[in-house]
Amino acid sequence: LRNLLPTFIKDPFDVLIVDEGQDLMTIENLDIFGQILKNDLDKGRWRFFMDENKQANVVGTFEKIALDHLKSLKPARPILKRNCRNTRQIISQAEKYTGASIGKTLAKNDGIKVKYSLTIDREDEKNKLMEYIEKCCFEDKISLSDMVILSPLKYSDSVVSTLSDKWKKRIRPISSINAMVKEED
């Protein structure tokens, strides 16, 4: 996050919204958020959405001292019970594999079935990913712009960076530079 400071410190945000806050819960990150927010965290307008219990220390860094500091600022602490972004299939699989209750879905329709693929090596992983992208695009008529490929690795280390040029030129890694810019079709 430190690399965002030069961009946003000159023109701080009116409101800060952080999703998956447990992955960014460090004293250093709270300091950065305060610097890019009008009136700092103490008096500024902000919301952190997170699961401090079941998801902390899974992907990012979670410092309990940082959470304690955030709580000391006396934020409202509503308990969210309705999941408005996941389908029944995703909720079912997430609960099955994590043991966490992630709420009842508001989705009116079922989503596609969650698909798992075991791979034997990096080449097999690349081939299965490419086959699945092609199935989604050509058979299921899902636009590539409606897909997200998640990886715990940076782009250059992920299998996505090894896909054929046909796909690599159409896939955009999200970065601090393009995350705030809407791309034209």
Tab-separated table of C-alpha atoms in Angstrom:
chain	number	residue	atom	x	y	z
A	1	LEU	CA	0.000	0.000	0.000
A	2	ARG	CA	2.878	2.358	0.665
A	3	ASN	CA	3.304	2.878	-3.106
A	4	LEU	CA	-0.229	4.389	-3.236
A	5	LEU	CA	0.737	7.317	-1.006
A	6	PRO	CA	2.262	9.598	-3.648
A	7	THR	CA	-0.845	9.210	-5.817
A	8	PHE	CA	-3.504	9.795	-3.189
A	9	ILE	CA	-1.938	11.871	-0.420
A	10	LYS	CA	-2.238	15.025	-2.596
A	11	ASP	CA	-5.962	14.427	-3.136
A	12	PRO	CA	-7.264	12.319	-0.226
A	13	PHE	CA	-10.492	10.353	-0.423
A	14	ASP	CA	-13.719	11.653	1.143
A	15	VAL	CA	-14.710	8.110	2.154
A	16	LEU	CA	-12.674	4.919	2.488
A	17	ILE	CA	-14.270	1.489	2.071
A	18	VAL	CA	-12.100	-1.572	2.701
A	19	ASP	CA	-13.399	-5.040	1.871
A	20	GLU	CA	-11.615	-8.149	3.164
A	21	GLY	CA	-10.131	-5.861	5.813
A	22	GLN	CA	-8.652	-8.791	7.720
A	23	ASP	CA	-6.066	-9.136	4.921
A	24	LEU	CA	-4.880	-5.539	5.398
A	25	MET	CA	-5.125	-5.251	9.180
A	26	THR	CA	-1.700	-3.929	10.152
A	27	ILE	CA	-0.643	-0.782	11.986
A	28	GLU	CA	1.333	0.299	8.900
A	29	ASN	CA	-1.706	-0.084	6.625
A	30	LEU	CA	-3.971	1.790	9.061
A	31	ASP	CA	-1.429	4.630	9.005
A	32	ILE	CA	-1.504	4.662	5.195
A	33	PHE	CA	-5.320	4.577	5.119
A	34	GLY	CA	-5.345	7.532	7.508
A	35	GLN	CA	-3.020	9.512	5.258
A	36	ILE	CA	-5.105	8.992	2.105
A	37	LEU	CA	-8.422	9.748	3.864
A	38	LYS	CA	-9.693	13.255	4.567
A	39	ASN	CA	-9.648	13.818	8.348
A	40	ASP	CA	-7.601	10.645	9.012
A	41	LEU	CA	-9.231	7.542	10.505
A	42	ASP	CA	-9.979	9.386	13.745
A	43	LYS	CA	-12.550	11.775	12.262
A	44	GLY	CA	-12.850	10.620	8.662
A	45	ARG	CA	-15.621	8.592	7.017
A	46	TRP	CA	-14.694	4.937	6.552
A	47	ARG	CA	-16.006	1.364	6.655
A	48	PHE	CA	-14.010	-1.832	7.051
A	49	PHE	CA	-15.724	-5.089	6.103
A	50	MET	CA	-14.013	-8.212	7.347
A	51	ASP	CA	-14.179	-11.575	9.034
A	52	GLU	CA	-11.697	-11.268	11.856
A	53	ASN	CA	-12.443	-14.790	13.100
A	54	LYS	CA	-12.500	-17.334	10.291
A	55	GLN	CA	-10.424	-15.581	7.614
A	56	ALA	CA	-7.747	-13.694	9.563
A	57	ASN	CA	-4.166	-14.731	8.759
A	58	VAL	CA	-5.236	-16.764	5.730
A	59	VAL	CA	-4.121	-14.527	2.856
A	60	GLY	CA	-2.785	-11.215	4.103
A	61	THR	CA	-1.361	-9.998	7.376
A	62	PHE	CA	-3.528	-9.586	10.445
A	63	GLU	CA	-2.283	-7.787	13.553
A	64	LYS	CA	-4.672	-7.929	16.519
A	65	ILE	CA	-3.177	-4.665	17.835
A	66	ALA	CA	-4.278	-2.952	14.600
A	67	LEU	CA	-7.820	-4.307	14.970
A	68	ASP	CA	-7.882	-3.185	18.619
A	69	HIS	CA	-6.828	0.314	17.507
A	70	LEU	CA	-9.540	0.401	14.832
A	71	LYS	CA	-12.144	-0.720	17.389
A	72	SER	CA	-10.976	2.023	19.772
A	73	LEU	CA	-12.183	4.590	17.225
A	74	LYS	CA	-15.721	3.487	18.161
A	75	PRO	CA	-17.028	2.383	14.774
A	76	ALA	CA	-20.511	0.963	14.343
A	77	ARG	CA	-20.261	-2.830	14.405
A	78	PRO	CA	-23.263	-4.337	12.621
A	79	ILE	CA	-23.365	-8.091	12.143
A	80	LEU	CA	-24.065	-8.834	8.479
A	81	LYS	CA	-26.181	-11.955	8.047
A	82	ARG	CA	-27.167	-11.733	4.392
A	83	ASN	CA	-24.586	-12.477	1.744
A	84	CYS	CA	-25.317	-10.304	-1.282
A	85	ARG	CA	-22.448	-11.295	-3.531
A	86	ASN	CA	-22.226	-15.079	-3.520
A	87	THR	CA	-24.464	-17.749	-5.010
A	88	ARG	CA	-25.773	-20.714	-3.027
A	89	GLN	CA	-23.120	-22.896	-4.636
A	90	ILE	CA	-20.243	-20.673	-3.518
A	91	ILE	CA	-21.655	-20.272	-0.003
A	92	SER	CA	-22.130	-24.026	0.341
A	93	GLN	CA	-18.568	-24.813	-0.738
A	94	ALA	CA	-16.997	-22.039	1.359
A	95	GLU	CA	-18.860	-23.216	4.460
A	96	LYS	CA	-18.006	-26.844	3.766
A	97	TYR	CA	-14.271	-26.191	3.477
A	98	THR	CA	-13.826	-23.473	6.114
A	99	GLY	CA	-16.433	-24.373	8.702
A	100	ALA	CA	-17.484	-20.712	8.737
A	101	SER	CA	-21.050	-19.526	8.353
A	102	ILE	CA	-21.022	-16.846	5.664
A	103	GLY	CA	-24.722	-16.032	5.688
A	104	LYS	CA	-27.742	-16.642	3.566
A	105	THR	CA	-27.579	-15.580	-0.056
A	106	LEU	CA	-29.775	-12.889	-1.533
A	107	ALA	CA	-29.155	-14.349	-5.006
A	108	LYS	CA	-32.450	-15.196	-6.674
A	109	ASN	CA	-30.968	-17.666	-9.140
A	110	ASP	CA	-28.485	-20.468	-8.796
A	111	GLY	CA	-24.982	-19.872	-10.042
A	112	ILE	CA	-22.800	-22.339	-11.836
A	113	LYS	CA	-21.467	-25.337	-9.957
A	114	VAL	CA	-18.158	-24.793	-8.174
A	115	LYS	CA	-15.476	-26.676	-10.102
A	116	TYR	CA	-12.342	-28.194	-8.609
A	117	SER	CA	-9.483	-29.499	-10.723
A	118	LEU	CA	-6.615	-31.519	-9.388
A	119	THR	CA	-3.436	-30.969	-11.330
A	120	ILE	CA	-0.207	-32.914	-11.437
A	121	ASP	CA	2.131	-30.059	-12.359
A	122	ARG	CA	2.266	-26.483	-13.605
A	123	GLU	CA	1.780	-27.446	-17.254
A	124	ASP	CA	-1.316	-29.473	-16.367
A	125	GLU	CA	-2.622	-26.530	-14.322
A	126	LYS	CA	-2.096	-24.171	-17.279
A	127	ASN	CA	-3.845	-26.537	-19.694
A	128	LYS	CA	-6.835	-27.061	-17.402
A	129	LEU	CA	-7.185	-23.325	-16.808
A	130	MET	CA	-7.041	-22.630	-20.548
A	131	GLU	CA	-9.613	-25.354	-21.272
A	132	TYR	CA	-11.938	-23.933	-18.624
A	133	ILE	CA	-11.615	-20.355	-19.921
A	134	GLU	CA	-12.385	-21.599	-23.439
A	135	LYS	CA	-15.397	-23.597	-22.212
A	136	CYS	CA	-16.746	-20.556	-20.368
A	137	CYS	CA	-16.219	-18.246	-23.351
A	138	PHE	CA	-17.239	-20.459	-26.251
A	139	GLU	CA	-19.715	-22.994	-24.841
A	140	ASP	CA	-21.255	-21.104	-21.919
A	141	LYS	CA	-21.078	-17.704	-23.680
A	142	ILE	CA	-19.578	-15.972	-20.632
A	143	SER	CA	-17.674	-12.826	-21.508
A	144	LEU	CA	-14.039	-12.754	-20.408
A	145	SER	CA	-14.778	-9.339	-18.889
A	146	ASP	CA	-17.211	-11.084	-16.500
A	147	MET	CA	-14.535	-13.473	-15.190
A	148	VAL	CA	-11.936	-13.095	-12.478
A	149	ILE	CA	-8.994	-15.444	-12.036
A	150	LEU	CA	-7.730	-15.380	-8.464
A	151	SER	CA	-4.268	-16.486	-7.460
A	152	PRO	CA	-2.316	-16.192	-4.234
A	153	LEU	CA	0.756	-15.465	-6.373
A	154	LYS	CA	1.798	-12.279	-8.107
A	155	TYR	CA	0.999	-12.329	-11.816
A	156	SER	CA	4.543	-13.115	-12.990
A	157	ASP	CA	4.640	-16.202	-10.738
A	158	SER	CA	1.109	-17.392	-11.481
A	159	VAL	CA	0.135	-19.933	-14.091
A	160	VAL	CA	-1.907	-17.193	-15.806
A	161	SER	CA	1.354	-15.616	-16.985
A	162	THR	CA	2.131	-18.832	-18.877
A	163	LEU	CA	-1.093	-18.949	-20.884
A	164	SER	CA	-0.937	-18.637	-24.646
A	165	ASP	CA	-0.703	-15.125	-26.100
A	166	LYS	CA	-4.275	-15.551	-27.338
A	167	TRP	CA	-5.438	-15.323	-23.703
A	168	LYS	CA	-2.636	-13.346	-22.066
A	169	LYS	CA	-3.270	-10.311	-24.264
A	170	ARG	CA	-6.934	-10.296	-23.148
A	171	ILE	CA	-6.322	-10.795	-19.403
A	172	ARG	CA	-5.472	-7.735	-17.305
A	173	PRO	CA	-3.828	-8.191	-13.917
A	174	ILE	CA	-5.334	-5.778	-11.398
A	175	SER	CA	-2.779	-3.312	-10.072
A	176	SER	CA	-2.725	-0.104	-8.053
A	177	ILE	CA	-2.521	1.725	-11.386
A	178	ASN	CA	-5.529	0.226	-13.207
A	179	ALA	CA	-7.771	-0.722	-10.263
A	180	MET	CA	-9.231	2.783	-10.188
A	181	VAL	CA	-9.682	3.133	-13.967
A	182	LYS	CA	-12.649	1.824	-15.940
A	183	GLU	CA	-11.434	0.222	-19.155
A	184	GLU	CA	-13.309	0.837	-22.380
A	185	ASP	CA	-14.590	-2.235	-24.247
